mmCIF file of C-alpha atoms in Angstrom:
data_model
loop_
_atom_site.group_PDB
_atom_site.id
_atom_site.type_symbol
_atom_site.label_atom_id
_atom_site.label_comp_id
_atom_site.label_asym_id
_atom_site.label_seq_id
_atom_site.Cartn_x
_atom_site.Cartn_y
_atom_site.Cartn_z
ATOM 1 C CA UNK Q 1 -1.759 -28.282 -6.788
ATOM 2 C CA UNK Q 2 0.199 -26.740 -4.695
ATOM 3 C CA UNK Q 3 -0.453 -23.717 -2.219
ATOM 4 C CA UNK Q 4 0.578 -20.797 -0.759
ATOM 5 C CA UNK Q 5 2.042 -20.577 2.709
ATOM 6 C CA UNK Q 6 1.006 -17.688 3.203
ATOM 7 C CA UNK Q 7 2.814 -15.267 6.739
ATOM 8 C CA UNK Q 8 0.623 -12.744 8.308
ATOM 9 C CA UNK Q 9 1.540 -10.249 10.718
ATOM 10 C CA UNK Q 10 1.886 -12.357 14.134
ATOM 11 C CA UNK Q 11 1.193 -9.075 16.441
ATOM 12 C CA UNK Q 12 -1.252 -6.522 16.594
ATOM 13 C CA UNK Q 13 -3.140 -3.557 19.177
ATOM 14 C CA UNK Q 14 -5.358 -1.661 17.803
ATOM 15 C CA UNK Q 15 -7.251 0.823 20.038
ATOM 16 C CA UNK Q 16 -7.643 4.656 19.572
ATOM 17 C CA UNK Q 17 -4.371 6.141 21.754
ATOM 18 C CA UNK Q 18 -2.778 2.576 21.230
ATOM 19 C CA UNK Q 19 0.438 4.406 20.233
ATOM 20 C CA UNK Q 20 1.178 5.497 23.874
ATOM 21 C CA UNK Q 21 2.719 1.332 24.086
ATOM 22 C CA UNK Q 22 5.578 2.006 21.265
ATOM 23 C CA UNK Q 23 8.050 2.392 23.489
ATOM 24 C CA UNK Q 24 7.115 -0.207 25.639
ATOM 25 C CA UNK Q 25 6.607 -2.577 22.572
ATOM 26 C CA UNK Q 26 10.030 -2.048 21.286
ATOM 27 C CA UNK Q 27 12.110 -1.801 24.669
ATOM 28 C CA UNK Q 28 12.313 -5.769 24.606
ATOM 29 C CA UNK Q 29 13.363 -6.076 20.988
ATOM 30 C CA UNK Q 30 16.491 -3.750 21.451
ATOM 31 C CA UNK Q 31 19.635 -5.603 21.012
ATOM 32 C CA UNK Q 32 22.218 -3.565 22.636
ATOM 33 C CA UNK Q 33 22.889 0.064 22.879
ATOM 34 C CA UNK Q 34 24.712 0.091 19.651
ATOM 35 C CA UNK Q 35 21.842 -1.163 17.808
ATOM 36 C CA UNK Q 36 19.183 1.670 17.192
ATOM 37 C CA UNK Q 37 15.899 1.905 16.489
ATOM 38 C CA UNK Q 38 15.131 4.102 13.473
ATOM 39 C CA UNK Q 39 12.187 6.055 13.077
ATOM 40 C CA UNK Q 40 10.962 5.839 9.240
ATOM 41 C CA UNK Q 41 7.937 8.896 9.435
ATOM 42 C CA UNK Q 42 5.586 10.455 7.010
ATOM 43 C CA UNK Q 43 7.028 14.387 6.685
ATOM 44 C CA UNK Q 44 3.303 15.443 7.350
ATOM 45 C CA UNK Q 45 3.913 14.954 10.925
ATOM 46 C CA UNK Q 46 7.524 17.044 10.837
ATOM 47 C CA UNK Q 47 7.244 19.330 13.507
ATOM 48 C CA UNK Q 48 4.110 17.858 15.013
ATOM 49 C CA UNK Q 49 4.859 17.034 19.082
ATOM 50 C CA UNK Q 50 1.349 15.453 19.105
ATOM 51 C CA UNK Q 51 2.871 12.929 17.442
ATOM 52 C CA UNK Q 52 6.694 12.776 17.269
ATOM 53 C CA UNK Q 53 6.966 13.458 21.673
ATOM 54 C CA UNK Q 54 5.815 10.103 22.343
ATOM 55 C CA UNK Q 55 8.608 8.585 21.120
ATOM 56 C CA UNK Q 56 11.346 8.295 23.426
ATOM 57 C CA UNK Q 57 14.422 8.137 21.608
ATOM 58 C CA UNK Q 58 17.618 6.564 23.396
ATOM 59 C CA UNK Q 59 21.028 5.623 22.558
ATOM 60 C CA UNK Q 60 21.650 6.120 18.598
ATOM 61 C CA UNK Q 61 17.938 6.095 18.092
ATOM 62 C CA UNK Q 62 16.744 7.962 15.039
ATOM 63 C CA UNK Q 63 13.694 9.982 13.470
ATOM 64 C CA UNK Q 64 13.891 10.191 9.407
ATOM 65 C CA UNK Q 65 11.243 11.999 7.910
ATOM 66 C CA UNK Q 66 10.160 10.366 4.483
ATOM 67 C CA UNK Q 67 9.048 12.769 1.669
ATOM 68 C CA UNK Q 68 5.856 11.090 0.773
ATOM 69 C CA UNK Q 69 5.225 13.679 -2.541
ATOM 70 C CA UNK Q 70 5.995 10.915 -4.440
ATOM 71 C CA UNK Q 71 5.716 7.101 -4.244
ATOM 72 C CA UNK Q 72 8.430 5.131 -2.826
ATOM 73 C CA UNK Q 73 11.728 4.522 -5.222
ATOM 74 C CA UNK Q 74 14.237 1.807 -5.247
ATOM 75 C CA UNK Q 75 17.044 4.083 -5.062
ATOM 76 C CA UNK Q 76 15.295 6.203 -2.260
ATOM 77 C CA UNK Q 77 15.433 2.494 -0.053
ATOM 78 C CA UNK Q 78 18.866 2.239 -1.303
ATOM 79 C CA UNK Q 79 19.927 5.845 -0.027
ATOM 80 C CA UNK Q 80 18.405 4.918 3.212
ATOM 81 C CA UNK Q 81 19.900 1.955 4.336
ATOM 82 C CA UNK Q 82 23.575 3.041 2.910
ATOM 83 C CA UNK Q 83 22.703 6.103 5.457
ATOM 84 C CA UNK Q 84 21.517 3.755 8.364
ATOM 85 C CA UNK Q 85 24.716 1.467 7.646
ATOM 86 C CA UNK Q 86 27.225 4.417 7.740
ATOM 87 C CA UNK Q 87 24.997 6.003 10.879
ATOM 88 C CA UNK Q 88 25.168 2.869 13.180
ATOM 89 C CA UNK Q 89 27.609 1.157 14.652
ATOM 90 C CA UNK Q 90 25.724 -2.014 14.614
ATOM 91 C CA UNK Q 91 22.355 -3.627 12.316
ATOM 92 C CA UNK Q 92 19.771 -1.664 13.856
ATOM 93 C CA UNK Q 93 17.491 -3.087 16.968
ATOM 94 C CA UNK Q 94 14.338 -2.382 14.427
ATOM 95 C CA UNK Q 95 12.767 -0.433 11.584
ATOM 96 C CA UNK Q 96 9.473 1.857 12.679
ATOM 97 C CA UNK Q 97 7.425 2.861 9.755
ATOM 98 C CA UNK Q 98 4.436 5.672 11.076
ATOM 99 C CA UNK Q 99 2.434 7.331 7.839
ATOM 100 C CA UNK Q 100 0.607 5.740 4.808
ATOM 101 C CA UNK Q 101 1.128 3.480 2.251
ATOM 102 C CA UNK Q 102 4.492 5.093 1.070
ATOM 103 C CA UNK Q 103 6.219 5.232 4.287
ATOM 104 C CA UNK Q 104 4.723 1.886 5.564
ATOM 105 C CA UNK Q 105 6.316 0.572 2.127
ATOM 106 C CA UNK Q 106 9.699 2.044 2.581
ATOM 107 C CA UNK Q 107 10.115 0.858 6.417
ATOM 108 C CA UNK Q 108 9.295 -2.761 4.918
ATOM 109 C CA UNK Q 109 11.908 -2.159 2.039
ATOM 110 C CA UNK Q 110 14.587 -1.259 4.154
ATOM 111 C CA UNK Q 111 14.166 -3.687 6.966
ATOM 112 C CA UNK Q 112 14.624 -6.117 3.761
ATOM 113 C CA UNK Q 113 17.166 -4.227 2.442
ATOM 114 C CA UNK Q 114 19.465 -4.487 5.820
ATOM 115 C CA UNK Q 115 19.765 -7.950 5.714
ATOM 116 C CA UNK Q 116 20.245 -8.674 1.735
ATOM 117 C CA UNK Q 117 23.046 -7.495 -0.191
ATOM 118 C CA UNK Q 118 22.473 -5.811 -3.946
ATOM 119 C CA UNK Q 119 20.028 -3.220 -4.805
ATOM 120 C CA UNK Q 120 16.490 -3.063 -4.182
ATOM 121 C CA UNK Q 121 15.779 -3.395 -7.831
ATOM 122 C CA UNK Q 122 16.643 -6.770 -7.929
ATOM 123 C CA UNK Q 123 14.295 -7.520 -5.600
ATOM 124 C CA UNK Q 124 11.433 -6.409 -7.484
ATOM 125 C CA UNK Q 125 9.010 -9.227 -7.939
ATOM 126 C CA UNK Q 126 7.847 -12.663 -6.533
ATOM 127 C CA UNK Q 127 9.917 -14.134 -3.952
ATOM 128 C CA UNK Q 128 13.312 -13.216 -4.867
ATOM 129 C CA UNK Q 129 14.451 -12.328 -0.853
ATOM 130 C CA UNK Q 130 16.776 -14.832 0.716
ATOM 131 C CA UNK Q 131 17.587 -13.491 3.747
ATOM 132 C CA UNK Q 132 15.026 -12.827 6.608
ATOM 133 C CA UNK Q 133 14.402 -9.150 7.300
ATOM 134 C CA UNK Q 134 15.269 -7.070 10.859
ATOM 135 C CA UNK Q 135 12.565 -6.820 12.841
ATOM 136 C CA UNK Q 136 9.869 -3.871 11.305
ATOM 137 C CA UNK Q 137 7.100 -2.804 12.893
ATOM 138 C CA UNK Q 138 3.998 -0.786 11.104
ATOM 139 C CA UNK Q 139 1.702 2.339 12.308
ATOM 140 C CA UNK Q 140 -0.291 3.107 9.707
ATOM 141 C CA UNK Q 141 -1.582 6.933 10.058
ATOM 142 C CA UNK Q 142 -4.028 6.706 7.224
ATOM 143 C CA UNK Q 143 -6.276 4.004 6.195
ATOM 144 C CA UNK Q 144 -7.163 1.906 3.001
ATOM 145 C CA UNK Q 145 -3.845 0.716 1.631
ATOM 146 C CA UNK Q 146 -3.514 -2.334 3.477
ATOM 147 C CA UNK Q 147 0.347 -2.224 3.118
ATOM 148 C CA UNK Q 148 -0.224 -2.732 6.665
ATOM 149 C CA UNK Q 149 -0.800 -6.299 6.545
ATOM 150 C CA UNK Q 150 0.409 -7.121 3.077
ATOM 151 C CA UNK Q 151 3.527 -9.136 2.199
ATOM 152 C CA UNK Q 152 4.299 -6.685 -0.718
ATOM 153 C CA UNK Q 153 6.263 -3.198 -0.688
ATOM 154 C CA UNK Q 154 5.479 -1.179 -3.907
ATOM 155 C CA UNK Q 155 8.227 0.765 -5.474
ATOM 156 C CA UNK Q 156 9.172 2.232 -8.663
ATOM 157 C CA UNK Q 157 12.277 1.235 -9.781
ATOM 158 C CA UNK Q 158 14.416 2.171 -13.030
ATOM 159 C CA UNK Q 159 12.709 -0.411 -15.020
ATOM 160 C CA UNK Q 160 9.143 -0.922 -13.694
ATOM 161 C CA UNK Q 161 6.818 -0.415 -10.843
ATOM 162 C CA UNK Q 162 6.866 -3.362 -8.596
ATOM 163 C CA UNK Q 163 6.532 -4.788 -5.334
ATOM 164 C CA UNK Q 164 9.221 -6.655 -3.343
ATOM 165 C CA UNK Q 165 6.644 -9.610 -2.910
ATOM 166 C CA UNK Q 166 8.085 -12.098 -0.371
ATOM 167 C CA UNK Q 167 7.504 -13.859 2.913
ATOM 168 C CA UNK Q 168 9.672 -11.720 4.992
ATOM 169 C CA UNK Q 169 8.042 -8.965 3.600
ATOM 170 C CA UNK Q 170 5.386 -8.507 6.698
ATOM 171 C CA UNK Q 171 5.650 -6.639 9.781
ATOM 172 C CA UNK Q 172 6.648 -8.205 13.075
ATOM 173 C CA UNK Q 173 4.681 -5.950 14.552
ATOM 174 C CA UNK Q 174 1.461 -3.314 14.208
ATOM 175 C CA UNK Q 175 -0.308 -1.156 15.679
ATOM 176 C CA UNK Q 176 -3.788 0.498 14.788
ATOM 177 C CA UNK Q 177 -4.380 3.690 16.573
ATOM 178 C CA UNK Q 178 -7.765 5.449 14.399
ATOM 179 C CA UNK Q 179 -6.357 8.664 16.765
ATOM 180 C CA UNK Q 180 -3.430 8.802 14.017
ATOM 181 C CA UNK Q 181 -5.636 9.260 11.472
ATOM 182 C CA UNK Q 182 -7.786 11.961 12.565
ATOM 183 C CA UNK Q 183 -5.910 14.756 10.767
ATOM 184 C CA UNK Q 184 -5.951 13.242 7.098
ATOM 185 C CA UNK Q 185 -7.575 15.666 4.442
ATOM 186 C CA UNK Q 186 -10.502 14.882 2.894
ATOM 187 C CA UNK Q 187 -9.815 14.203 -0.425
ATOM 188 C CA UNK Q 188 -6.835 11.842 0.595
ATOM 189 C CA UNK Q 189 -9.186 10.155 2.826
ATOM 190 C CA UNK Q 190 -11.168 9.354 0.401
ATOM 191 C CA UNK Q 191 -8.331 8.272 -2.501
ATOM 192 C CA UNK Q 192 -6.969 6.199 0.118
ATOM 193 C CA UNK Q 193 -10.169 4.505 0.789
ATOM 194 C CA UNK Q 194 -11.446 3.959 -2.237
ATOM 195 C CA UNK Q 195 -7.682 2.310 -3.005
ATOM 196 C CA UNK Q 196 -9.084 -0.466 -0.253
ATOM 197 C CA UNK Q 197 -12.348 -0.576 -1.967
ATOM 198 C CA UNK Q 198 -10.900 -1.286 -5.138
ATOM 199 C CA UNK Q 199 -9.119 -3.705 -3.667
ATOM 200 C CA UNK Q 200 -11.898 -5.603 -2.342
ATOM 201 C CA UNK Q 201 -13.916 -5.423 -5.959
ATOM 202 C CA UNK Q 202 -10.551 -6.600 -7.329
ATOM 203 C CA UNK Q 203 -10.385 -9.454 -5.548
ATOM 204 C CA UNK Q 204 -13.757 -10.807 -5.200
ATOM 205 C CA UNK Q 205 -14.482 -10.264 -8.551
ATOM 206 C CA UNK Q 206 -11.052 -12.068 -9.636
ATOM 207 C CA UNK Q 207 -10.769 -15.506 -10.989
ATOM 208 C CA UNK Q 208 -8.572 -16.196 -8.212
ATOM 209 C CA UNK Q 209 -10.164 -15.938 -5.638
ATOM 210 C CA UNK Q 210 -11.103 -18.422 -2.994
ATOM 211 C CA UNK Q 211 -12.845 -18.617 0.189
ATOM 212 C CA UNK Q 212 -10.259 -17.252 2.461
ATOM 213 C CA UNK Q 213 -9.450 -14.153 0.163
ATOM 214 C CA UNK Q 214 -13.635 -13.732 0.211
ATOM 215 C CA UNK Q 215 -14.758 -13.820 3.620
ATOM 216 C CA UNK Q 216 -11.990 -11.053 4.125
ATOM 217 C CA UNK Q 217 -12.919 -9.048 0.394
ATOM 218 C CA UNK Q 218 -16.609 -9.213 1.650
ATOM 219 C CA UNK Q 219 -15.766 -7.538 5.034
ATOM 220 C CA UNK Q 220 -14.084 -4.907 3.555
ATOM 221 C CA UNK Q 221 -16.478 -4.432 0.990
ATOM 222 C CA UNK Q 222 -19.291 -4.524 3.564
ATOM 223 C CA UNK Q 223 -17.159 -1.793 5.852
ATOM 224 C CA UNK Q 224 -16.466 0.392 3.084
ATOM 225 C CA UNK Q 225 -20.490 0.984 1.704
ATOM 226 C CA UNK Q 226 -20.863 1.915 5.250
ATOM 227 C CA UNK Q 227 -18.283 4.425 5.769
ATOM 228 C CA UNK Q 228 -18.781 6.122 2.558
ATOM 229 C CA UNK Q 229 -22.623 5.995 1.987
ATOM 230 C CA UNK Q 230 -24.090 5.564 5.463
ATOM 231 C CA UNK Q 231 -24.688 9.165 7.189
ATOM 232 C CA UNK Q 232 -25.297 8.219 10.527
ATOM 233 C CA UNK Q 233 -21.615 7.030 11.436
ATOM 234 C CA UNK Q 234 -19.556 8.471 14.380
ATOM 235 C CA UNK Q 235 -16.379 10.286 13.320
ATOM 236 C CA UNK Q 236 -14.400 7.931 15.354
ATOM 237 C CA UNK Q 237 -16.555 4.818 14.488
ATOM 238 C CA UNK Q 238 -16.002 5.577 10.926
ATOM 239 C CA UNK Q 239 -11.953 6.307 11.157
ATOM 240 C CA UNK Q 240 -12.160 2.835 13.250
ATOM 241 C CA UNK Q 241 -14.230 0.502 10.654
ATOM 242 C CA UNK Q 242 -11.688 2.476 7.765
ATOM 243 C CA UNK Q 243 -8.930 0.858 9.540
ATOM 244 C CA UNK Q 244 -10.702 -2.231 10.203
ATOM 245 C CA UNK Q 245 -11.308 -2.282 6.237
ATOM 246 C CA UNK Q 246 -7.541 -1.833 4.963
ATOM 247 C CA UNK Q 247 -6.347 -4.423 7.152
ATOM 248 C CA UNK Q 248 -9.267 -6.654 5.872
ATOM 249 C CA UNK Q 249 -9.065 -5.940 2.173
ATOM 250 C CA UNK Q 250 -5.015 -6.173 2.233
ATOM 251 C CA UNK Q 251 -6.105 -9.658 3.727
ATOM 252 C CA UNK Q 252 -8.276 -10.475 0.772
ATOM 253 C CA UNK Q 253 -5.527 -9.403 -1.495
ATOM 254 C CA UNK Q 254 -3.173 -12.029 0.385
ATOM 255 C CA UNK Q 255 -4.325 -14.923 -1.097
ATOM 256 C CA UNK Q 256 -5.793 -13.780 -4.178
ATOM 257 C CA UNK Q 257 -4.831 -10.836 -6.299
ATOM 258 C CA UNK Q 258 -6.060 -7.146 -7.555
ATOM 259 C CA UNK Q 259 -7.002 -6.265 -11.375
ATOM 260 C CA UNK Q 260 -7.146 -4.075 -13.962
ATOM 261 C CA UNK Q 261 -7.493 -0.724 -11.977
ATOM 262 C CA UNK Q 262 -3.815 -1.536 -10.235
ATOM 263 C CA UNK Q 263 -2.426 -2.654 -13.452
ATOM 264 C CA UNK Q 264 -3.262 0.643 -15.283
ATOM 265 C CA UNK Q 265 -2.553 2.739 -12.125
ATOM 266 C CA UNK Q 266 0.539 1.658 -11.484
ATOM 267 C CA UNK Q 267 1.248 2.100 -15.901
ATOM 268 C CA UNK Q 268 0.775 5.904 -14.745
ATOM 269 C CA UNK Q 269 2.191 6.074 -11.376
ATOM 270 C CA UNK Q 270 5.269 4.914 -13.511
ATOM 271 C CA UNK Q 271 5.570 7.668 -16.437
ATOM 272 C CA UNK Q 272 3.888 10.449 -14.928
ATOM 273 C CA UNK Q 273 4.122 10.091 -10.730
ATOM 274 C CA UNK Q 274 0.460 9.856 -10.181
ATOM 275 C CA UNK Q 275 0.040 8.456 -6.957
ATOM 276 C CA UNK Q 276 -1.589 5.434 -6.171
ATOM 277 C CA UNK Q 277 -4.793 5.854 -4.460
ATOM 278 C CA UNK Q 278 -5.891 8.796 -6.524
ATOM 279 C CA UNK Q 279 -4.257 6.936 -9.377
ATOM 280 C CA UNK Q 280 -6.440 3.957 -9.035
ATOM 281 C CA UNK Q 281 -10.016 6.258 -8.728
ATOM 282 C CA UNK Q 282 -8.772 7.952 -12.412
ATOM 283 C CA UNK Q 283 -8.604 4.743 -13.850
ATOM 284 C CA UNK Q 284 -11.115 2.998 -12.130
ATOM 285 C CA UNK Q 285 -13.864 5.874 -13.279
ATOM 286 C CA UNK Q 286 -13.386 3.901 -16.779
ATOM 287 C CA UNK Q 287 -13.795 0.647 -15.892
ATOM 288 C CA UNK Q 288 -17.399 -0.140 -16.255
ATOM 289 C CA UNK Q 289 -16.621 -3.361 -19.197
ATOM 290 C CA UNK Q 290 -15.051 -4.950 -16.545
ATOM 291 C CA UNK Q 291 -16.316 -4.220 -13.124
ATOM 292 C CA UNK Q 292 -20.047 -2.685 -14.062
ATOM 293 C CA UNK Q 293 -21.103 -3.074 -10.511
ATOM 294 C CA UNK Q 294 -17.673 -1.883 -8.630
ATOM 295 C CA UNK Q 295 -17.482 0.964 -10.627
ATOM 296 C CA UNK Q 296 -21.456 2.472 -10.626
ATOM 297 C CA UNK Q 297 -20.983 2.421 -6.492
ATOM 298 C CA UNK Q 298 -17.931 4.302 -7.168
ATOM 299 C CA UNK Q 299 -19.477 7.249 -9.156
ATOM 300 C CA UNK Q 300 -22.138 7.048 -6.636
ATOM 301 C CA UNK Q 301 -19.851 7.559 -3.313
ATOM 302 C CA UNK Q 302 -17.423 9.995 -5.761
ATOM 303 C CA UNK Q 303 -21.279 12.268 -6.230
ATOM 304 C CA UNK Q 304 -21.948 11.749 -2.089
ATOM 305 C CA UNK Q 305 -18.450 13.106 -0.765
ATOM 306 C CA UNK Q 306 -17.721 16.215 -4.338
ATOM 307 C CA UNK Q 307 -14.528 14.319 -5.156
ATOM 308 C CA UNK Q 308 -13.568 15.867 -8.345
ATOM 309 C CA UNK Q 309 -11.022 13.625 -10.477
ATOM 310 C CA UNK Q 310 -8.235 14.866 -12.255
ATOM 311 C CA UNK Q 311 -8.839 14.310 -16.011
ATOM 312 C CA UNK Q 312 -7.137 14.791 -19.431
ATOM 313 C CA UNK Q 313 -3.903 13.704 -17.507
ATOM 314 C CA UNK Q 314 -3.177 11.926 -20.495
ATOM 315 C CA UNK Q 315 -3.928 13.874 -23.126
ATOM 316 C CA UNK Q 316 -0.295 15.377 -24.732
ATOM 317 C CA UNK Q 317 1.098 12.319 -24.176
ATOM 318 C CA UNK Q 318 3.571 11.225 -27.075
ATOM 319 C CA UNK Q 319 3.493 7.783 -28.731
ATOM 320 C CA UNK Q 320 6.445 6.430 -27.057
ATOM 321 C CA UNK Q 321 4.995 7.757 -23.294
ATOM 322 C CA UNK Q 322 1.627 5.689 -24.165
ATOM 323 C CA UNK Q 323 3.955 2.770 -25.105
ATOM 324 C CA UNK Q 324 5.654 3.160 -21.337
ATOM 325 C CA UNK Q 325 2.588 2.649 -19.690
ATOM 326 C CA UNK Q 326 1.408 0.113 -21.704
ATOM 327 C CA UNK Q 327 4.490 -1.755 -21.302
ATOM 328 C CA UNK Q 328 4.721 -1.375 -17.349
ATOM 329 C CA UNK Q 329 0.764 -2.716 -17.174
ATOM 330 C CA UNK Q 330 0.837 -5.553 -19.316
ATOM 331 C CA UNK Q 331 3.935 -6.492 -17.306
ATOM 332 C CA UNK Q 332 2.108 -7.826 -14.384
ATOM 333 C CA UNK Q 333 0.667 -10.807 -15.569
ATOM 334 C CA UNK Q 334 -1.203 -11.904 -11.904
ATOM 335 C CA UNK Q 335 -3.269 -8.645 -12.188
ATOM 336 C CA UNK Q 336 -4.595 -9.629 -15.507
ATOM 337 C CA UNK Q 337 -4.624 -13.362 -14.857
ATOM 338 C CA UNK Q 338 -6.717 -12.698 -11.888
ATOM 339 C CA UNK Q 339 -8.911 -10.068 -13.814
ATOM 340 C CA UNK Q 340 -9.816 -11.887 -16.978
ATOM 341 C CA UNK Q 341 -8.430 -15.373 -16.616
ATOM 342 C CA UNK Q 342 -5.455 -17.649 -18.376
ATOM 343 C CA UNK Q 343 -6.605 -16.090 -21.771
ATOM 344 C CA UNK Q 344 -6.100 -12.073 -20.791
ATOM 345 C CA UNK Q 345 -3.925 -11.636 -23.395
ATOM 346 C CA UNK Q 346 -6.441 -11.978 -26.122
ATOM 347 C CA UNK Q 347 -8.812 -9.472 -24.270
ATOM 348 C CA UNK Q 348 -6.086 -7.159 -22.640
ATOM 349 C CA UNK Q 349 -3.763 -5.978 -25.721
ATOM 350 C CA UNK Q 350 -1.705 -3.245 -26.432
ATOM 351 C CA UNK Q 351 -4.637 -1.529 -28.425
ATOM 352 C CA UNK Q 352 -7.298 -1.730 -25.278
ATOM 353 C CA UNK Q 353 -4.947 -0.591 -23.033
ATOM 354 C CA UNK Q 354 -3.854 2.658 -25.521
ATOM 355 C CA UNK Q 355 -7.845 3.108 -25.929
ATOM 356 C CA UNK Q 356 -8.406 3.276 -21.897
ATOM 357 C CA UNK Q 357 -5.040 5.484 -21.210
ATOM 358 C CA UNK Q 358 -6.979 7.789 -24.039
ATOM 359 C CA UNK Q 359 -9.939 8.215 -21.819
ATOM 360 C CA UNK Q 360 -7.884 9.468 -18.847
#
């Protein structure tokens, strides 16, 4: 047997107005003047000085605003570091991703993508990455995805929807500010967190799992009943332990693996855009046969907070669109391992899948 060595992310602050520091976090990692820091940030906060003034651009420093509509694509990373390459006269100092899972994604894609030649499509899987990425630091300004601590960046390419999974995949660097989240609508709030409680029934309910994923799946877990079924938590306590959650379940995730709910979600994040966190709830709503207990505490903090789901999303689709998704779901053969053991296929076959996608 051999295991993982697994990297985590070697620095963090977390504090509420721990943002103030970027600039004195990233003056000692600037190379020269011709190497820039640039900016990757979530378009929500275009034209926001609450946010965007504290950064205190120099030299060739840059701000890109990411269009987060959508989830991330291979040829959007590719775009972006052909632009950063024909912007700079040098490999940049550092990449700064500031916004949610999409954005947090993309800075980790193209910090990758600086430093190894090809497409980021050929990339997409397990530990394809040769080359060690530029430095990348995270800010997440929503909570629950955990791409904040994760060694995985999540992208849809031509083919499939898969993460560049790799060691160099992790930031260098992050910060956890609950302040940055304190603007996030409700109903994303509540996709977003329910993407890190899924998470956290994914893993501890997997057949991977061991005691390292555990102790950090059962602290999210724990965190996560609070925030969304306790009533007598603090705004700010409750945007704190959110944070405190994502980081934790992405840590659970690290040495284990997530399920069925990611495998489907990401079948219709694929054909029809859905994005992930409210992708996940859809799917997860119909997942009692496998997760009885996951999924009744699900309804029961869906009833608490009036999140209405989106449903019938699959309803016109065509036989060849069910086929897609199928297709892109059964591809990722960790989620199901983990789910339902060395023997998924048996259990998890074309017709199942077509039968779930039909309740959606």
């Amino acid at each position: 047997m051999t295991y993982k060595n697994f990297p985590m992310v070697p620095r963090v602050i977390f504090g509420r107005g721990s943002f103030n520091q970027i600039n004195d976090v990233l003056a000692p990692k600037r190379k020269n003047i011709n190497a820039p820091f640039v900016f990757l940030i979530d378009d929500a906060f275009k034209g926001n000085p609450w946010l965007t003034s504290r950064i205190q651009l120099a030299y060739d420093d840059k701000i890109i605003f990411i269009p987060t509509k959508e989830e991330p694509k291979t040829e959007q990373v590719d775009a972006l570091v052909e632009d950063i390459i024909v912007q700079s006269k040098e490999r940049p100092s550092g990449i700064i991703g500031i916004g949610g899972g999409t954005t947090l994604d993309m800075a980790k894609a193209v910090a990758i993508m600086l430093t190894n030649s090809g497409e980021a499509k050929d990339y997409q899987g397990w530990d394809l990455v040769k080359n060690q990425a530029i430095y990348h630091v995270g800010i997440p300004t929503i909570s629950g995805t955990g791409a904040e601590v994760s060694r995985t960046t999540v992208l849809t390419g031509p083919e499939k929807k898969l993460g560049i999974n790799s060691d160099y995949t992790p930031f260098d660097q992050v910060i956890l500010d609950s302040e940055l989240t304190k603007d996030v609508p409700k109903n994303q709030w509540f996709y977003t967190g329910m993407d890190c409680y899924i998470h956290c029934v994914e893993s501890l309910t997997g057949t991977y799992l061991n005691e390292f994923s555990k102790s950090y799946g059962e602290k999210a877990f724990e965190l996560c009943k609070q925030i969304f079924l306790d009533d007598t938590l603090s705004k700010t306590d409750a945007q704190e332990k959110l944070m405190m959650a994502s980081w934790h379940g992405g840590m659970s995730i690290a040495y284990s693996q997530v399920g069925v709910a990611h495998a489907l979600s990401y079948g219709l994040a694929f054909l029809l855009g859905v994005k992930h966190g409210i992708g996940n709830c859809i799917v997860f709503n119909h997942l009692e046969e496998f997760y009885p207990e996951g999924v009744a505490l699900f309804k029961k903090m869906k009833e608490k907070h009036k999140i209405e789901l989106p449903e019938g999303i699959c309803a016109n689709l065509s036989e060849d669109e069910f086929n897609t998704m199928i297709k892109v779901a059964l591809g990722l053969e960790p989620l199901w391992e983990n789910a339902l053991g060395k023997n998924w296929k048996t259990i998890a076959t074309p017709e199942k899948l077509r039968s779930l996608y039909e309740k959606m």
